[in-house]
mmCIF file with all atom_site columns, C-alpha atoms in Angstrom:
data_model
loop_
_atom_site.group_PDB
_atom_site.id
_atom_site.type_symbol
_atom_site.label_atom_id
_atom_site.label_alt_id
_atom_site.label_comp_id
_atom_site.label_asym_id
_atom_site.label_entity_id
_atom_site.label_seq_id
_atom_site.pdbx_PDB_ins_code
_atom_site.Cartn_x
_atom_site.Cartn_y
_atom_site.Cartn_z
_atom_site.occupancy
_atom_site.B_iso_or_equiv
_atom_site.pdbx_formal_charge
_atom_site.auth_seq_id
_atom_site.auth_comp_id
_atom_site.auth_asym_id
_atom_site.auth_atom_id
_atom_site.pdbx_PDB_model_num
ATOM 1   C CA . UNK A 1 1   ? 129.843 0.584  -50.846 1.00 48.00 ? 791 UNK A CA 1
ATOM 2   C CA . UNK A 1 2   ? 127.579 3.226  -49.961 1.00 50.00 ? 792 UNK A CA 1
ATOM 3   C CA . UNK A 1 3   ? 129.229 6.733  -48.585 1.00 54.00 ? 793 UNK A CA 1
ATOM 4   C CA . UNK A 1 4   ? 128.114 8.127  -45.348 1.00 53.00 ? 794 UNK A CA 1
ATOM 5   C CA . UNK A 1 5   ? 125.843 10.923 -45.303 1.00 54.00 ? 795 UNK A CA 1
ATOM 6   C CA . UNK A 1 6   ? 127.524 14.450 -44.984 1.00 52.00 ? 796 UNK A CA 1
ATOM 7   C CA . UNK A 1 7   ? 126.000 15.976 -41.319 1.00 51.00 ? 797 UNK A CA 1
ATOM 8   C CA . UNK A 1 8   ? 125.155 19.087 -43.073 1.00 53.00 ? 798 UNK A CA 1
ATOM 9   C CA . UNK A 1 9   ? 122.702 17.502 -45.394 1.00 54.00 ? 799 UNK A CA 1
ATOM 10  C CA . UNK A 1 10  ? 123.314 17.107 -49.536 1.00 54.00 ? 800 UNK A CA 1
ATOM 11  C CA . UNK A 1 11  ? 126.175 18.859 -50.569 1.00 57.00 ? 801 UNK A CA 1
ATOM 12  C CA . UNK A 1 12  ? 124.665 19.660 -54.260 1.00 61.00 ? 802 UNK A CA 1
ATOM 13  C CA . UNK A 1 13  ? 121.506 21.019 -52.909 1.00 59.00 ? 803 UNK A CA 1
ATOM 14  C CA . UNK A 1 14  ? 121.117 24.848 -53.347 1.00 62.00 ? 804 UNK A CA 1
ATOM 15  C CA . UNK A 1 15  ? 122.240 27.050 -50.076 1.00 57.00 ? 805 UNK A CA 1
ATOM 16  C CA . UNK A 1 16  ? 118.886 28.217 -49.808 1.00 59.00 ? 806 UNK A CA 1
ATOM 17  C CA . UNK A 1 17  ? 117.430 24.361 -48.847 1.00 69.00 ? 807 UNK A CA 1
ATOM 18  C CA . UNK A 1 18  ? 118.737 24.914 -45.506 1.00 81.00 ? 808 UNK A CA 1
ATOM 19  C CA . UNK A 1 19  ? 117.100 27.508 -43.257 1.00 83.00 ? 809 UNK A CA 1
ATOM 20  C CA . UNK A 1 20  ? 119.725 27.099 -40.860 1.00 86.00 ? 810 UNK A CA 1
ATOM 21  C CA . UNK A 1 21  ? 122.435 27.919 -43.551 1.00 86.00 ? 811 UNK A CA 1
ATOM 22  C CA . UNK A 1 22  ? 120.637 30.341 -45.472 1.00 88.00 ? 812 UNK A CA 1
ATOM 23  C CA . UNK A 1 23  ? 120.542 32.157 -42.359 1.00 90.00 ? 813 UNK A CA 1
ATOM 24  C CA . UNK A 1 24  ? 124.325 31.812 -41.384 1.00 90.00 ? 814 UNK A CA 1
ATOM 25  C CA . UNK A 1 25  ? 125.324 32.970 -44.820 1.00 92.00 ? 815 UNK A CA 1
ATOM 26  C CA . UNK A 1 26  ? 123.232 35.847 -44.450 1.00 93.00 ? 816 UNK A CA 1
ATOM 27  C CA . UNK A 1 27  ? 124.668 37.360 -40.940 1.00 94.00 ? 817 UNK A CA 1
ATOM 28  C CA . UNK A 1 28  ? 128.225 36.316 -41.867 1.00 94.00 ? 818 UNK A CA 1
ATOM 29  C CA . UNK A 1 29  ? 127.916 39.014 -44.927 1.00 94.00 ? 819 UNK A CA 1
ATOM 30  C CA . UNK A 1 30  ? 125.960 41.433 -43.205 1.00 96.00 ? 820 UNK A CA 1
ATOM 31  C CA . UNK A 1 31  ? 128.621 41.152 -40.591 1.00 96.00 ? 821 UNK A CA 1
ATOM 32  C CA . UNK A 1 32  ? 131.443 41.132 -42.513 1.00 94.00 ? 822 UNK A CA 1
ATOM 33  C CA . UNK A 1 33  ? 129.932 43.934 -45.259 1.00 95.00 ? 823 UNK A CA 1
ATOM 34  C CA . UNK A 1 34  ? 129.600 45.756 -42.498 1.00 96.00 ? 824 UNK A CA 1
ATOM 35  C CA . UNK A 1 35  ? 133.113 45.417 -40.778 1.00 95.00 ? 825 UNK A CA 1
ATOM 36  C CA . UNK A 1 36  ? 134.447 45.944 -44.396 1.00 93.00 ? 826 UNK A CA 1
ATOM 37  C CA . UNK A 1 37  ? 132.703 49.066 -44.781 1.00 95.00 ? 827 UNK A CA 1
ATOM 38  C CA . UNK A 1 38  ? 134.029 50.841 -41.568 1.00 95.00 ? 828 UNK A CA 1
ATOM 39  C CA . UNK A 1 39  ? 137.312 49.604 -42.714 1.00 94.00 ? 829 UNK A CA 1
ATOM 40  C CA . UNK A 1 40  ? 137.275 51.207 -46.098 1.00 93.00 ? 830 UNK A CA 1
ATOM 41  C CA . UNK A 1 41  ? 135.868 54.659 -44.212 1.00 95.00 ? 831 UNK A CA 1
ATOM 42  C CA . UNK A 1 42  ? 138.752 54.299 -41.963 1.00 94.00 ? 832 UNK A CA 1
ATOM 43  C CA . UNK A 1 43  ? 141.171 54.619 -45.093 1.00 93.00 ? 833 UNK A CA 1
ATOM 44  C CA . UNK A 1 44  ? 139.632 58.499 -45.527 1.00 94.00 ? 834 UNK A CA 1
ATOM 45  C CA . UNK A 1 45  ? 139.016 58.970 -41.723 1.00 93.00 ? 835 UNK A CA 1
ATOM 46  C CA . UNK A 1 46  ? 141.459 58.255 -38.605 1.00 92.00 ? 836 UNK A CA 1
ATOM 47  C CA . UNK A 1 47  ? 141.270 54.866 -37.451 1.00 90.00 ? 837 UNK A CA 1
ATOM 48  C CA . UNK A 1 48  ? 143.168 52.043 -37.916 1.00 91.00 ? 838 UNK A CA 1
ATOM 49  C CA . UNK A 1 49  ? 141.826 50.569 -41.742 1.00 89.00 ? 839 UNK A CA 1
ATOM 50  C CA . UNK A 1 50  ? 144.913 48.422 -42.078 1.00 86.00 ? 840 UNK A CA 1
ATOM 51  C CA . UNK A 1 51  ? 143.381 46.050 -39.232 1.00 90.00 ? 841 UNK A CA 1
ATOM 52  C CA . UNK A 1 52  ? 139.718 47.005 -40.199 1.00 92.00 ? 842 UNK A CA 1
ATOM 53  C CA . UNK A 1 53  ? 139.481 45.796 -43.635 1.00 90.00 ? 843 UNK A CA 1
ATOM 54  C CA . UNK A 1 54  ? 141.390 42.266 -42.851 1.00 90.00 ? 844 UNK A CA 1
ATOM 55  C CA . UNK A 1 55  ? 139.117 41.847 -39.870 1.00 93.00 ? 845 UNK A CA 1
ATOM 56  C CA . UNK A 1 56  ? 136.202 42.370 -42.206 1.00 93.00 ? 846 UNK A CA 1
ATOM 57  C CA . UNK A 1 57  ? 137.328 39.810 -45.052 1.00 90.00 ? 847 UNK A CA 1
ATOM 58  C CA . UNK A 1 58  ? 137.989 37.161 -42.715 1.00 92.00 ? 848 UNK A CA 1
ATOM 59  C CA . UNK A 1 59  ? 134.728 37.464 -41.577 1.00 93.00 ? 849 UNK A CA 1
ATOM 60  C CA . UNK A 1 60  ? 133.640 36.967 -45.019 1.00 93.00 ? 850 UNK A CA 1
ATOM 61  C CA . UNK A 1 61  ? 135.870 34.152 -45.708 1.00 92.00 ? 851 UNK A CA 1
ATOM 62  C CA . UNK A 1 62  ? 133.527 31.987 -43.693 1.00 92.00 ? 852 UNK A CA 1
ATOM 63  C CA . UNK A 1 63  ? 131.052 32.180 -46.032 1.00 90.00 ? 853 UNK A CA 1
ATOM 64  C CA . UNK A 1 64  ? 132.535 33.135 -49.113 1.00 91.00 ? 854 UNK A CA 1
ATOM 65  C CA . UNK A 1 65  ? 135.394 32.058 -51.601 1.00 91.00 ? 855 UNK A CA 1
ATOM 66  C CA . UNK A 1 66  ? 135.827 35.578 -53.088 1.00 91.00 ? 856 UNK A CA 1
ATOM 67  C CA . UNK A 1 67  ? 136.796 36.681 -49.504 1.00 90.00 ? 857 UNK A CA 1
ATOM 68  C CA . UNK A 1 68  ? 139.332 34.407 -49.301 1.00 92.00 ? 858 UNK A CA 1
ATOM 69  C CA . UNK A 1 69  ? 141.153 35.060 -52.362 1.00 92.00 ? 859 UNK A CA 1
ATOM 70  C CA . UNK A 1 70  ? 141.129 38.503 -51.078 1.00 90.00 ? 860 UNK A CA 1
ATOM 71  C CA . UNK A 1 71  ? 141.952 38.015 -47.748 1.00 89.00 ? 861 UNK A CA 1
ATOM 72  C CA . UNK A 1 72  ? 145.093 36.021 -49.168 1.00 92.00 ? 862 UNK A CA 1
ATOM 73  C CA . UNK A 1 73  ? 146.063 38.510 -51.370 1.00 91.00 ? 863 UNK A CA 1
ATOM 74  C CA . UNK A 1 74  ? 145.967 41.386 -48.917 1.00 87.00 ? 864 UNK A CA 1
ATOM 75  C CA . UNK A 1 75  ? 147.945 38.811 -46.073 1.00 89.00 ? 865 UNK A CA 1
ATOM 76  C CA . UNK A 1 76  ? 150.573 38.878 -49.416 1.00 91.00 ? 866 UNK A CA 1
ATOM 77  C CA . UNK A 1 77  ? 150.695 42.870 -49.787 1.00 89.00 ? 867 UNK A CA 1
ATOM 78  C CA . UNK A 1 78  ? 151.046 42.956 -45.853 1.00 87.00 ? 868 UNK A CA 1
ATOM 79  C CA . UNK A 1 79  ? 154.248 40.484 -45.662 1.00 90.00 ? 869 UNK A CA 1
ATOM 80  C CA . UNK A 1 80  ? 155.897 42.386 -48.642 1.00 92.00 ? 870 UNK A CA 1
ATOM 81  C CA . UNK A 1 81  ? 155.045 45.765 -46.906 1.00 88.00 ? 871 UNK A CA 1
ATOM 82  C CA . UNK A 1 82  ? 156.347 44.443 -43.690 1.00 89.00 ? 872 UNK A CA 1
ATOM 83  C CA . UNK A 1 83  ? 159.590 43.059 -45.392 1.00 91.00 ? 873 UNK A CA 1
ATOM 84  C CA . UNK A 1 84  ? 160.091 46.185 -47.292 1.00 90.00 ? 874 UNK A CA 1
ATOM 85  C CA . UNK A 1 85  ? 159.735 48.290 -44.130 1.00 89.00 ? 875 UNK A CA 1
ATOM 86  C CA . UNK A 1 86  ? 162.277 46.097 -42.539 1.00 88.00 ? 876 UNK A CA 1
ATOM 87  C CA . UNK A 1 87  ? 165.096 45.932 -45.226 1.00 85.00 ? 877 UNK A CA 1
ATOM 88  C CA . UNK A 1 88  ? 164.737 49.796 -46.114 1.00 78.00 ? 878 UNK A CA 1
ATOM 89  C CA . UNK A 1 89  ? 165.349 50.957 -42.416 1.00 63.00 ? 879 UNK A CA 1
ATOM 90  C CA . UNK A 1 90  ? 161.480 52.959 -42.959 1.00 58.00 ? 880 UNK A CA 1
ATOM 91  C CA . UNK A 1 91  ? 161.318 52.404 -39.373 1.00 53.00 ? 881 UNK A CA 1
ATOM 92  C CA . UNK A 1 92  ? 164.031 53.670 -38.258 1.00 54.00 ? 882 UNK A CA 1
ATOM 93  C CA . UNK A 1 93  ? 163.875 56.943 -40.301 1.00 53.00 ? 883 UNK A CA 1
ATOM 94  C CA . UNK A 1 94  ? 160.159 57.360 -38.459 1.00 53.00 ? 884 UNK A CA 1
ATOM 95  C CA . UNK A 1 95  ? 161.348 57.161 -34.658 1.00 52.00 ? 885 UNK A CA 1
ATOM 96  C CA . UNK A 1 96  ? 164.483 59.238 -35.465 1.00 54.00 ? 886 UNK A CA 1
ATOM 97  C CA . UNK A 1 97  ? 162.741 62.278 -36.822 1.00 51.00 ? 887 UNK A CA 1
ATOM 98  C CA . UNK A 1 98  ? 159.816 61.065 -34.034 1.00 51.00 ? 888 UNK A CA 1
ATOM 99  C CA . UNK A 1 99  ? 162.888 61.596 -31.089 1.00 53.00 ? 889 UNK A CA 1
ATOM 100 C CA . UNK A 1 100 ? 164.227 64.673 -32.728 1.00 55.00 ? 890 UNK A CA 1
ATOM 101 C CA . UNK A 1 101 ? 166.941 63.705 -34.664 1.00 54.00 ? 891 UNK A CA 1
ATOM 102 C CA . UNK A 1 102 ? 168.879 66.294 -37.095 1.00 53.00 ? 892 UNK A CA 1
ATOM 103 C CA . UNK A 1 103 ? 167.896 68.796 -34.299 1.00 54.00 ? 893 UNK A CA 1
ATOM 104 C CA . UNK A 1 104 ? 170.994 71.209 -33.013 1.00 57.00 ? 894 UNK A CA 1
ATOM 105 C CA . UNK A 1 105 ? 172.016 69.541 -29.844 1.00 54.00 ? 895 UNK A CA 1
ATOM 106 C CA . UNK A 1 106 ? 171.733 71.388 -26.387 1.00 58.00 ? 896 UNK A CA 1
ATOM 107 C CA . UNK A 1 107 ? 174.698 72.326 -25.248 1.00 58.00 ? 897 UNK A CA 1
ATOM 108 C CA . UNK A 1 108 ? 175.755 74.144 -21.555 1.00 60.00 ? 898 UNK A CA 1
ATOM 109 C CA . UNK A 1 109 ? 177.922 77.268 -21.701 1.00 57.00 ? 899 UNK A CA 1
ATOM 110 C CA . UNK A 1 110 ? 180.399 77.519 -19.295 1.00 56.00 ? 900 UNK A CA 1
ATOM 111 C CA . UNK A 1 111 ? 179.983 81.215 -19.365 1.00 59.00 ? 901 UNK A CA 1
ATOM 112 C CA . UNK A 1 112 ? 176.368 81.456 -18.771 1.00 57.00 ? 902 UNK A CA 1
ATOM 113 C CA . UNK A 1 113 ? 174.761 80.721 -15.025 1.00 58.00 ? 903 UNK A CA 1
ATOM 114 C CA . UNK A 1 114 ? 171.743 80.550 -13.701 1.00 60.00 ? 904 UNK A CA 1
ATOM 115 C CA . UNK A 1 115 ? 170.026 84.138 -12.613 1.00 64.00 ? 905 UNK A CA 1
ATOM 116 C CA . UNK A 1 116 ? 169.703 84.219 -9.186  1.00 57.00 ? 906 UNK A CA 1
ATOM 117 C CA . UNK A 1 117 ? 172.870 82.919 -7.917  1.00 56.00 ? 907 UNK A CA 1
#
């Protein structure tokens, strides 16, 4: 039985036998470099870097298996982050102190009035 031919040409040739995939691989990592490099700035400058970088390694993953690893490890560190967040009530210490709370409440005086009147 003979196998049909893959539509992509030989799979055990060399990447660079293909023009047309040489020149894929090429723009997916100067894409994805590229992306991944803004992302890792955005760690030092403000931005969001925690979409950034993710955004850049799936670009990457495309092309390249190294990317993928990473981009499954960092999906990992994400869900344990999120979980963490979520069982230690992080969250909810954030918007309390973000809507004021431990401040002295306002309260009226029954004594004081409004000048004027």
């Amino acid at each position: 039985m003979s196998e049909r031919p893959s539509p992509h040409g030989d799979d055990d040739a060399p990447i660079w036998t293909s023009p047309y995939r040489l020149l894929r691989r090429l723009v997916v990592a100067v894409l994805g470099l590229s992306v991944l490099a803004v992302g890792l700035a955005l760690l030092v400058l403000p931005g969001p870097a925690f979409v950034v970088i993710p955004l850049g390694l799936g670009i990457l993953a495309i092309e390249f298996e190294w990317a993928r690893r990473w981009l499954r490890r960092t999906k990992a560190q994400y869900a344990e982050l999120a979980a963490w967040a979520a069982g230690s009530g992080a969250s909810d210490d954030a918007r309390g102190a973000a809507d004021g709370a431990g401040a002295q409440p306002k309260t009226r005086s029954s004594t004081s009035t409004p000048t004027g009147q």
